[in-house]
């Protein structure tokens, strides 16, 4: 694989790159910072925000060390009011949606600064925050995301990078399999009226295990449509069975463009090269270990 | 004006509260703390209604909507001013919000002028605050600009230089690593495979290692550590200089606190006023005359019903009532008796809220309380009360809690008990209401209640000689249309004795009850010229 993670992420002409993880401590923020470092080497500072809370020195749940977020002069930041650093002062541009830590504040860094970033808790808030950042800068927006809150990205041109790693499963094969099934679900194709197996079954709301069992029992081979990939609430073999039996589609697809791997986590240390290649083979997506500088 | 929740719902007071909801936070706070007009506030209520009507005429409707829009966007400075006044540190978001508030004042004033608002009611400005923050404001944004304090620029330049030096030092160290790695690391930590680089490069430390690879980080040498220390010290000096500026600005905000709070209060009051102006521009209104002896109005609307009918594309007939003390209201089913009661209550609610009553003319008192008596309540079932039992309990409570001058709206009280006893009870209730000097309108189908209680008798004009074509009604909607077209909703005074006219047989036929049943009922009714309840009246 030639080219960088940033190249892969920007290949479709998108202006927003959202990093999500298959589990905690799989290198999501490391990936986020690596993307920004690659952009900075090209003179791009961009805009940043988060879904939830990031950039704190240690994980709020397990206390483990977390990489910080350092912003460069010119970077546009969306962060909750309570996380706005006092010094060096930021240029306050606007206020936005509510979050648990006060309203979202849009600001421009005038000097390099370390900060903790966070984001709104709702899908509508996430979308509104990203849209406002895109109004404030023509450069790419980097989002430290969350896999359970990407529904607002469906149907848009936002690029999603999936971070996975040793913290998510016990072996290279298991991590690759988890990445494959996650990607298969997130990359559900959009509707194609010309090739649908009529009449299409449109599932409103989530397609859960009970829906899946009922469909498998009564309507094999049909086209099944959900609003977006996040509405698929079944995982593992049941999802595979669904995907094999039906023409699964969605109204608003997501754009998952690349994977990253983290070879260490949860007390395990795996072979970085083996992991990158296994995940790339399983997902058929460009895959990077941004710490080891390996790609496949 | 005291009013229980059930009454508030029946007379449209809750609807009115929603209709008068202010656009912004200031208005909501002002509305929450405003005291409704009471019986002793006649002059103030009249002046308020006159003010609202005058503004409703002067202000362009779209322009008034723009003013409200500006109010909706205005941030609230009260909490920030309170903190500044208490000596708390403010931050840059606080100054940003105060700046936005000053902008909102200007935008509101501009919209007010554009809408044709009079100079006297023009929203205030906060020029001193705008001046205080001007150096940090640009196109609605805020930055603690260098020009706020001598020396700030120098401290920041020193910090930028020190930060750049750290970057250079790291680059120098990374360069030493990059050569053997063929690329510079992207992050703080990086992995090197042992088979690619068997020996440790210089200027790195091992964070973690496995048989296949090492996780490394740049090892800061003396020069890099010194640069980092200089950067941190420079940042501390910047922070100190910035806090000094913030303290001065916070003191300025505290000094201007009274002006800002007064402006916020003025915006809140303006918001309340414009909500009433918008209501009046939509539904009309008049300046009422306050009288102690009558509750009278002409061409008045029960706006919740009028709005609902308007949404359905149906016409609404305004009504007029001249109530002196207590009156009995009779009339046909579906003739608007309950709506007439509700109209009285709605106008009382309008006055209490300083809203010109939606009528051509109104001469009425500011009442101390309004109570609705009659009809079922879902809560009755929980209390194991029958429909009649619930009515009696509510009547008892309403009489006990009435604040004079009170308005009591009695809707078919005692209709669910035996007609003879029920009628007797109603006559006695009307007599009691008349004795205590309350205003009351008593809707009923019982005959002779006004006569026996010695009070005025009003009646819905009803169908009169207008005929209902039962066969033309194809379905319930057509039947209701036919009723609406045939019904005369006017309220007229009835002189002398007259049986209550319910038009029940005609309506039953129109609404599809079996013809044979209706015809048999007509035969029975014809054999009882004074109406079947005449016997009940005599017995009572």
mmCIF file with all atom_site columns, C-alpha atoms in Angstrom, chain A residues 6-137:
data_model
loop_
_atom_site.group_PDB
_atom_site.id
_atom_site.type_symbol
_atom_site.label_atom_id
_atom_site.label_alt_id
_atom_site.label_comp_id
_atom_site.label_asym_id
_atom_site.label_entity_id
_atom_site.label_seq_id
_atom_site.pdbx_PDB_ins_code
_atom_site.Cartn_x
_atom_site.Cartn_y
_atom_site.Cartn_z
_atom_site.occupancy
_atom_site.B_iso_or_equiv
_atom_site.pdbx_formal_charge
_atom_site.auth_seq_id
_atom_site.auth_comp_id
_atom_site.auth_asym_id
_atom_site.auth_atom_id
_atom_site.pdbx_PDB_model_num
ATOM 1   C CA . UNK A 1 6   ? -4.434  10.900 5.031  1.00 0.00 ? 6   UNK A CA 1
ATOM 2   C CA . UNK A 1 7   ? -4.230  10.172 1.292  1.00 0.00 ? 7   UNK A CA 1
ATOM 3   C CA . UNK A 1 8   ? -6.585  7.226  1.710  1.00 0.00 ? 8   UNK A CA 1
ATOM 4   C CA . UNK A 1 9   ? -8.998  9.266  3.806  1.00 0.00 ? 9   UNK A CA 1
ATOM 5   C CA . UNK A 1 10  ? -9.094  12.232 1.430  1.00 0.00 ? 10  UNK A CA 1
ATOM 6   C CA . UNK A 1 11  ? -9.219  10.128 -1.742 1.00 0.00 ? 11  UNK A CA 1
ATOM 7   C CA . UNK A 1 12  ? -12.952 10.597 -2.283 1.00 0.00 ? 12  UNK A CA 1
ATOM 8   C CA . UNK A 1 13  ? -12.732 14.363 -2.078 1.00 0.00 ? 13  UNK A CA 1
ATOM 9   C CA . UNK A 1 14  ? -14.233 14.528 1.395  1.00 0.00 ? 14  UNK A CA 1
ATOM 10  C CA . UNK A 1 15  ? -13.620 17.359 3.839  1.00 0.00 ? 15  UNK A CA 1
ATOM 11  C CA . UNK A 1 16  ? -14.434 15.449 7.009  1.00 0.00 ? 16  UNK A CA 1
ATOM 12  C CA . UNK A 1 17  ? -12.542 12.475 8.426  1.00 0.00 ? 17  UNK A CA 1
ATOM 13  C CA . UNK A 1 18  ? -14.091 10.692 11.373 1.00 0.00 ? 18  UNK A CA 1
ATOM 14  C CA . UNK A 1 19  ? -12.079 8.153  13.351 1.00 0.00 ? 19  UNK A CA 1
ATOM 15  C CA . UNK A 1 20  ? -14.078 5.497  15.203 1.00 0.00 ? 20  UNK A CA 1
ATOM 16  C CA . UNK A 1 21  ? -12.899 2.442  17.118 1.00 0.00 ? 21  UNK A CA 1
ATOM 17  C CA . UNK A 1 22  ? -14.065 -1.130 17.444 1.00 0.00 ? 22  UNK A CA 1
ATOM 18  C CA . UNK A 1 23  ? -13.325 -0.967 21.188 1.00 0.00 ? 23  UNK A CA 1
ATOM 19  C CA . UNK A 1 24  ? -11.620 1.231  23.784 1.00 0.00 ? 24  UNK A CA 1
ATOM 20  C CA . UNK A 1 25  ? -7.830  1.595  23.606 1.00 0.00 ? 25  UNK A CA 1
ATOM 21  C CA . UNK A 1 26  ? -7.495  0.516  19.993 1.00 0.00 ? 26  UNK A CA 1
ATOM 22  C CA . UNK A 1 27  ? -5.575  3.644  19.011 1.00 0.00 ? 27  UNK A CA 1
ATOM 23  C CA . UNK A 1 28  ? -8.414  5.924  17.994 1.00 0.00 ? 28  UNK A CA 1
ATOM 24  C CA . UNK A 1 29  ? -6.844  9.121  19.302 1.00 0.00 ? 29  UNK A CA 1
ATOM 25  C CA . UNK A 1 30  ? -3.406  7.994  18.078 1.00 0.00 ? 30  UNK A CA 1
ATOM 26  C CA . UNK A 1 31  ? -4.936  7.615  14.611 1.00 0.00 ? 31  UNK A CA 1
ATOM 27  C CA . UNK A 1 32  ? -6.640  10.991 14.960 1.00 0.00 ? 32  UNK A CA 1
ATOM 28  C CA . UNK A 1 33  ? -3.358  12.668 15.883 1.00 0.00 ? 33  UNK A CA 1
ATOM 29  C CA . UNK A 1 34  ? -1.449  10.824 13.149 1.00 0.00 ? 34  UNK A CA 1
ATOM 30  C CA . UNK A 1 35  ? -3.902  12.098 10.529 1.00 0.00 ? 35  UNK A CA 1
ATOM 31  C CA . UNK A 1 36  ? -3.418  15.635 11.814 1.00 0.00 ? 36  UNK A CA 1
ATOM 32  C CA . UNK A 1 37  ? 0.360   15.263 11.894 1.00 0.00 ? 37  UNK A CA 1
ATOM 33  C CA . UNK A 1 38  ? 0.333   14.082 8.274  1.00 0.00 ? 38  UNK A CA 1
ATOM 34  C CA . UNK A 1 39  ? -1.898  17.039 7.350  1.00 0.00 ? 39  UNK A CA 1
ATOM 35  C CA . UNK A 1 40  ? 0.357   19.470 9.197  1.00 0.00 ? 40  UNK A CA 1
ATOM 36  C CA . UNK A 1 41  ? 3.354   18.294 7.188  1.00 0.00 ? 41  UNK A CA 1
ATOM 37  C CA . UNK A 1 42  ? 1.396   19.522 4.147  1.00 0.00 ? 42  UNK A CA 1
ATOM 38  C CA . UNK A 1 43  ? 0.638   22.856 5.821  1.00 0.00 ? 43  UNK A CA 1
ATOM 39  C CA . UNK A 1 44  ? -2.940  21.904 6.707  1.00 0.00 ? 44  UNK A CA 1
ATOM 40  C CA . UNK A 1 45  ? -4.083  22.626 10.254 1.00 0.00 ? 45  UNK A CA 1
ATOM 41  C CA . UNK A 1 46  ? -7.778  21.938 9.630  1.00 0.00 ? 46  UNK A CA 1
ATOM 42  C CA . UNK A 1 47  ? -10.535 21.784 12.209 1.00 0.00 ? 47  UNK A CA 1
ATOM 43  C CA . UNK A 1 48  ? -11.021 19.319 15.041 1.00 0.00 ? 48  UNK A CA 1
ATOM 44  C CA . UNK A 1 49  ? -13.777 18.126 17.297 1.00 0.00 ? 49  UNK A CA 1
ATOM 45  C CA . UNK A 1 50  ? -14.865 15.014 19.094 1.00 0.00 ? 50  UNK A CA 1
ATOM 46  C CA . UNK A 1 51  ? -17.908 12.932 19.744 1.00 0.00 ? 51  UNK A CA 1
ATOM 47  C CA . UNK A 1 52  ? -17.922 12.563 23.494 1.00 0.00 ? 52  UNK A CA 1
ATOM 48  C CA . UNK A 1 53  ? -14.817 13.556 25.440 1.00 0.00 ? 53  UNK A CA 1
ATOM 49  C CA . UNK A 1 54  ? -11.205 13.152 24.358 1.00 0.00 ? 54  UNK A CA 1
ATOM 50  C CA . UNK A 1 55  ? -7.782  14.550 24.906 1.00 0.00 ? 55  UNK A CA 1
ATOM 51  C CA . UNK A 1 56  ? -7.766  14.021 28.663 1.00 0.00 ? 56  UNK A CA 1
ATOM 52  C CA . UNK A 1 57  ? -4.478  12.704 30.016 1.00 0.00 ? 57  UNK A CA 1
ATOM 53  C CA . UNK A 1 58  ? -5.960  9.470  31.277 1.00 0.00 ? 58  UNK A CA 1
ATOM 54  C CA . UNK A 1 59  ? -8.990  7.429  30.357 1.00 0.00 ? 59  UNK A CA 1
ATOM 55  C CA . UNK A 1 60  ? -12.030 8.521  32.353 1.00 0.00 ? 60  UNK A CA 1
ATOM 56  C CA . UNK A 1 61  ? -13.085 4.901  32.883 1.00 0.00 ? 61  UNK A CA 1
ATOM 57  C CA . UNK A 1 62  ? -9.967  2.846  33.391 1.00 0.00 ? 62  UNK A CA 1
ATOM 58  C CA . UNK A 1 63  ? -7.350  5.476  34.233 1.00 0.00 ? 63  UNK A CA 1
ATOM 59  C CA . UNK A 1 64  ? -4.956  4.357  31.496 1.00 0.00 ? 64  UNK A CA 1
ATOM 60  C CA . UNK A 1 65  ? -2.720  6.933  29.786 1.00 0.00 ? 65  UNK A CA 1
ATOM 61  C CA . UNK A 1 66  ? -4.327  8.631  26.784 1.00 0.00 ? 66  UNK A CA 1
ATOM 62  C CA . UNK A 1 67  ? -2.556  10.721 24.179 1.00 0.00 ? 67  UNK A CA 1
ATOM 63  C CA . UNK A 1 68  ? -3.258  14.438 24.403 1.00 0.00 ? 68  UNK A CA 1
ATOM 64  C CA . UNK A 1 69  ? -4.459  16.714 21.617 1.00 0.00 ? 69  UNK A CA 1
ATOM 65  C CA . UNK A 1 70  ? -2.079  19.511 20.661 1.00 0.00 ? 70  UNK A CA 1
ATOM 66  C CA . UNK A 1 71  ? -3.482  22.164 18.376 1.00 0.00 ? 71  UNK A CA 1
ATOM 67  C CA . UNK A 1 72  ? -1.413  24.320 16.076 1.00 0.00 ? 72  UNK A CA 1
ATOM 68  C CA . UNK A 1 73  ? -1.953  28.020 15.347 1.00 0.00 ? 73  UNK A CA 1
ATOM 69  C CA . UNK A 1 74  ? -4.847  28.442 12.960 1.00 0.00 ? 74  UNK A CA 1
ATOM 70  C CA . UNK A 1 75  ? -6.637  25.242 13.941 1.00 0.00 ? 75  UNK A CA 1
ATOM 71  C CA . UNK A 1 76  ? -10.399 25.628 14.318 1.00 0.00 ? 76  UNK A CA 1
ATOM 72  C CA . UNK A 1 77  ? -11.653 23.754 17.367 1.00 0.00 ? 77  UNK A CA 1
ATOM 73  C CA . UNK A 1 78  ? -15.141 22.815 18.480 1.00 0.00 ? 78  UNK A CA 1
ATOM 74  C CA . UNK A 1 79  ? -15.169 21.941 22.164 1.00 0.00 ? 79  UNK A CA 1
ATOM 75  C CA . UNK A 1 80  ? -17.505 22.250 25.133 1.00 0.00 ? 80  UNK A CA 1
ATOM 76  C CA . UNK A 1 81  ? -17.342 25.508 26.993 1.00 0.00 ? 81  UNK A CA 1
ATOM 77  C CA . UNK A 1 82  ? -15.931 23.956 30.153 1.00 0.00 ? 82  UNK A CA 1
ATOM 78  C CA . UNK A 1 83  ? -12.953 22.572 28.208 1.00 0.00 ? 83  UNK A CA 1
ATOM 79  C CA . UNK A 1 84  ? -11.913 25.898 26.652 1.00 0.00 ? 84  UNK A CA 1
ATOM 80  C CA . UNK A 1 85  ? -8.330  26.524 27.892 1.00 0.00 ? 85  UNK A CA 1
ATOM 81  C CA . UNK A 1 86  ? -7.682  29.910 29.470 1.00 0.00 ? 86  UNK A CA 1
ATOM 82  C CA . UNK A 1 87  ? -4.149  30.294 28.121 1.00 0.00 ? 87  UNK A CA 1
ATOM 83  C CA . UNK A 1 88  ? -3.021  30.824 25.541 1.00 0.00 ? 88  UNK A CA 1
ATOM 84  C CA . UNK A 1 89  ? -6.323  32.485 24.757 1.00 0.00 ? 89  UNK A CA 1
ATOM 85  C CA . UNK A 1 90  ? -8.410  31.133 21.898 1.00 0.00 ? 90  UNK A CA 1
ATOM 86  C CA . UNK A 1 91  ? -10.227 33.359 19.447 1.00 0.00 ? 91  UNK A CA 1
ATOM 87  C CA . UNK A 1 92  ? -13.914 32.657 20.240 1.00 0.00 ? 92  UNK A CA 1
ATOM 88  C CA . UNK A 1 93  ? -15.884 32.478 17.008 1.00 0.00 ? 93  UNK A CA 1
ATOM 89  C CA . UNK A 1 94  ? -19.313 31.108 17.792 1.00 0.00 ? 94  UNK A CA 1
ATOM 90  C CA . UNK A 1 95  ? -21.371 28.918 20.072 1.00 0.00 ? 95  UNK A CA 1
ATOM 91  C CA . UNK A 1 96  ? -23.392 25.883 19.099 1.00 0.00 ? 96  UNK A CA 1
ATOM 92  C CA . UNK A 1 97  ? -25.239 22.847 20.381 1.00 0.00 ? 97  UNK A CA 1
ATOM 93  C CA . UNK A 1 98  ? -25.489 21.861 24.023 1.00 0.00 ? 98  UNK A CA 1
ATOM 94  C CA . UNK A 1 99  ? -23.231 19.243 25.571 1.00 0.00 ? 99  UNK A CA 1
ATOM 95  C CA . UNK A 1 100 ? -22.802 17.829 29.050 1.00 0.00 ? 100 UNK A CA 1
ATOM 96  C CA . UNK A 1 101 ? -19.975 20.318 29.596 1.00 0.00 ? 101 UNK A CA 1
ATOM 97  C CA . UNK A 1 102 ? -21.797 23.407 28.406 1.00 0.00 ? 102 UNK A CA 1
ATOM 98  C CA . UNK A 1 103 ? -22.540 24.727 24.932 1.00 0.00 ? 103 UNK A CA 1
ATOM 99  C CA . UNK A 1 104 ? -20.151 23.844 22.124 1.00 0.00 ? 104 UNK A CA 1
ATOM 100 C CA . UNK A 1 105 ? -17.736 26.688 21.467 1.00 0.00 ? 105 UNK A CA 1
ATOM 101 C CA . UNK A 1 106 ? -16.121 27.217 18.088 1.00 0.00 ? 106 UNK A CA 1
ATOM 102 C CA . UNK A 1 107 ? -12.703 28.823 18.393 1.00 0.00 ? 107 UNK A CA 1
ATOM 103 C CA . UNK A 1 108 ? -9.483  29.412 16.469 1.00 0.00 ? 108 UNK A CA 1
ATOM 104 C CA . UNK A 1 109 ? -6.120  28.713 18.076 1.00 0.00 ? 109 UNK A CA 1
ATOM 105 C CA . UNK A 1 110 ? -3.800  31.691 17.738 1.00 0.00 ? 110 UNK A CA 1
ATOM 106 C CA . UNK A 1 111 ? -0.888  29.804 19.345 1.00 0.00 ? 111 UNK A CA 1
ATOM 107 C CA . UNK A 1 112 ? 0.023   26.166 19.836 1.00 0.00 ? 112 UNK A CA 1
ATOM 108 C CA . UNK A 1 113 ? -1.831  24.740 22.814 1.00 0.00 ? 113 UNK A CA 1
ATOM 109 C CA . UNK A 1 114 ? -2.631  21.462 24.512 1.00 0.00 ? 114 UNK A CA 1
ATOM 110 C CA . UNK A 1 115 ? -6.285  20.881 25.060 1.00 0.00 ? 115 UNK A CA 1
ATOM 111 C CA . UNK A 1 116 ? -8.910  18.389 25.894 1.00 0.00 ? 116 UNK A CA 1
ATOM 112 C CA . UNK A 1 117 ? -11.636 18.219 23.296 1.00 0.00 ? 117 UNK A CA 1
ATOM 113 C CA . UNK A 1 118 ? -15.176 16.955 23.549 1.00 0.00 ? 118 UNK A CA 1
ATOM 114 C CA . UNK A 1 119 ? -18.372 17.001 21.620 1.00 0.00 ? 119 UNK A CA 1
ATOM 115 C CA . UNK A 1 120 ? -22.129 16.987 21.737 1.00 0.00 ? 120 UNK A CA 1
ATOM 116 C CA . UNK A 1 121 ? -23.902 13.825 22.856 1.00 0.00 ? 121 UNK A CA 1
ATOM 117 C CA . UNK A 1 122 ? -26.649 13.771 20.243 1.00 0.00 ? 122 UNK A CA 1
ATOM 118 C CA . UNK A 1 123 ? -26.603 12.795 16.580 1.00 0.00 ? 123 UNK A CA 1
ATOM 119 C CA . UNK A 1 124 ? -28.170 16.114 15.640 1.00 0.00 ? 124 UNK A CA 1
ATOM 120 C CA . UNK A 1 125 ? -25.550 17.965 17.663 1.00 0.00 ? 125 UNK A CA 1
ATOM 121 C CA . UNK A 1 126 ? -22.704 16.066 16.024 1.00 0.00 ? 126 UNK A CA 1
ATOM 122 C CA . UNK A 1 127 ? -24.008 16.852 12.549 1.00 0.00 ? 127 UNK A CA 1
ATOM 123 C CA . UNK A 1 128 ? -24.579 20.508 13.386 1.00 0.00 ? 128 UNK A CA 1
ATOM 124 C CA . UNK A 1 129 ? -21.087 20.821 14.879 1.00 0.00 ? 129 UNK A CA 1
ATOM 125 C CA . UNK A 1 130 ? -19.402 19.252 11.858 1.00 0.00 ? 130 UNK A CA 1
ATOM 126 C CA . UNK A 1 131 ? -21.434 21.393 9.477  1.00 0.00 ? 131 UNK A CA 1
ATOM 127 C CA . UNK A 1 132 ? -20.507 24.574 11.361 1.00 0.00 ? 132 UNK A CA 1
ATOM 128 C CA . UNK A 1 133 ? -16.795 23.631 11.292 1.00 0.00 ? 133 UNK A CA 1
ATOM 129 C CA . UNK A 1 134 ? -17.050 23.121 7.556  1.00 0.00 ? 134 UNK A CA 1
ATOM 130 C CA . UNK A 1 135 ? -18.470 26.610 7.256  1.00 0.00 ? 135 UNK A CA 1
ATOM 131 C CA . UNK A 1 136 ? -15.637 28.061 9.307  1.00 0.00 ? 136 UNK A CA 1
ATOM 132 C CA . UNK A 1 137 ? -12.791 26.519 7.295  1.00 0.00 ? 137 UNK A CA 1
#
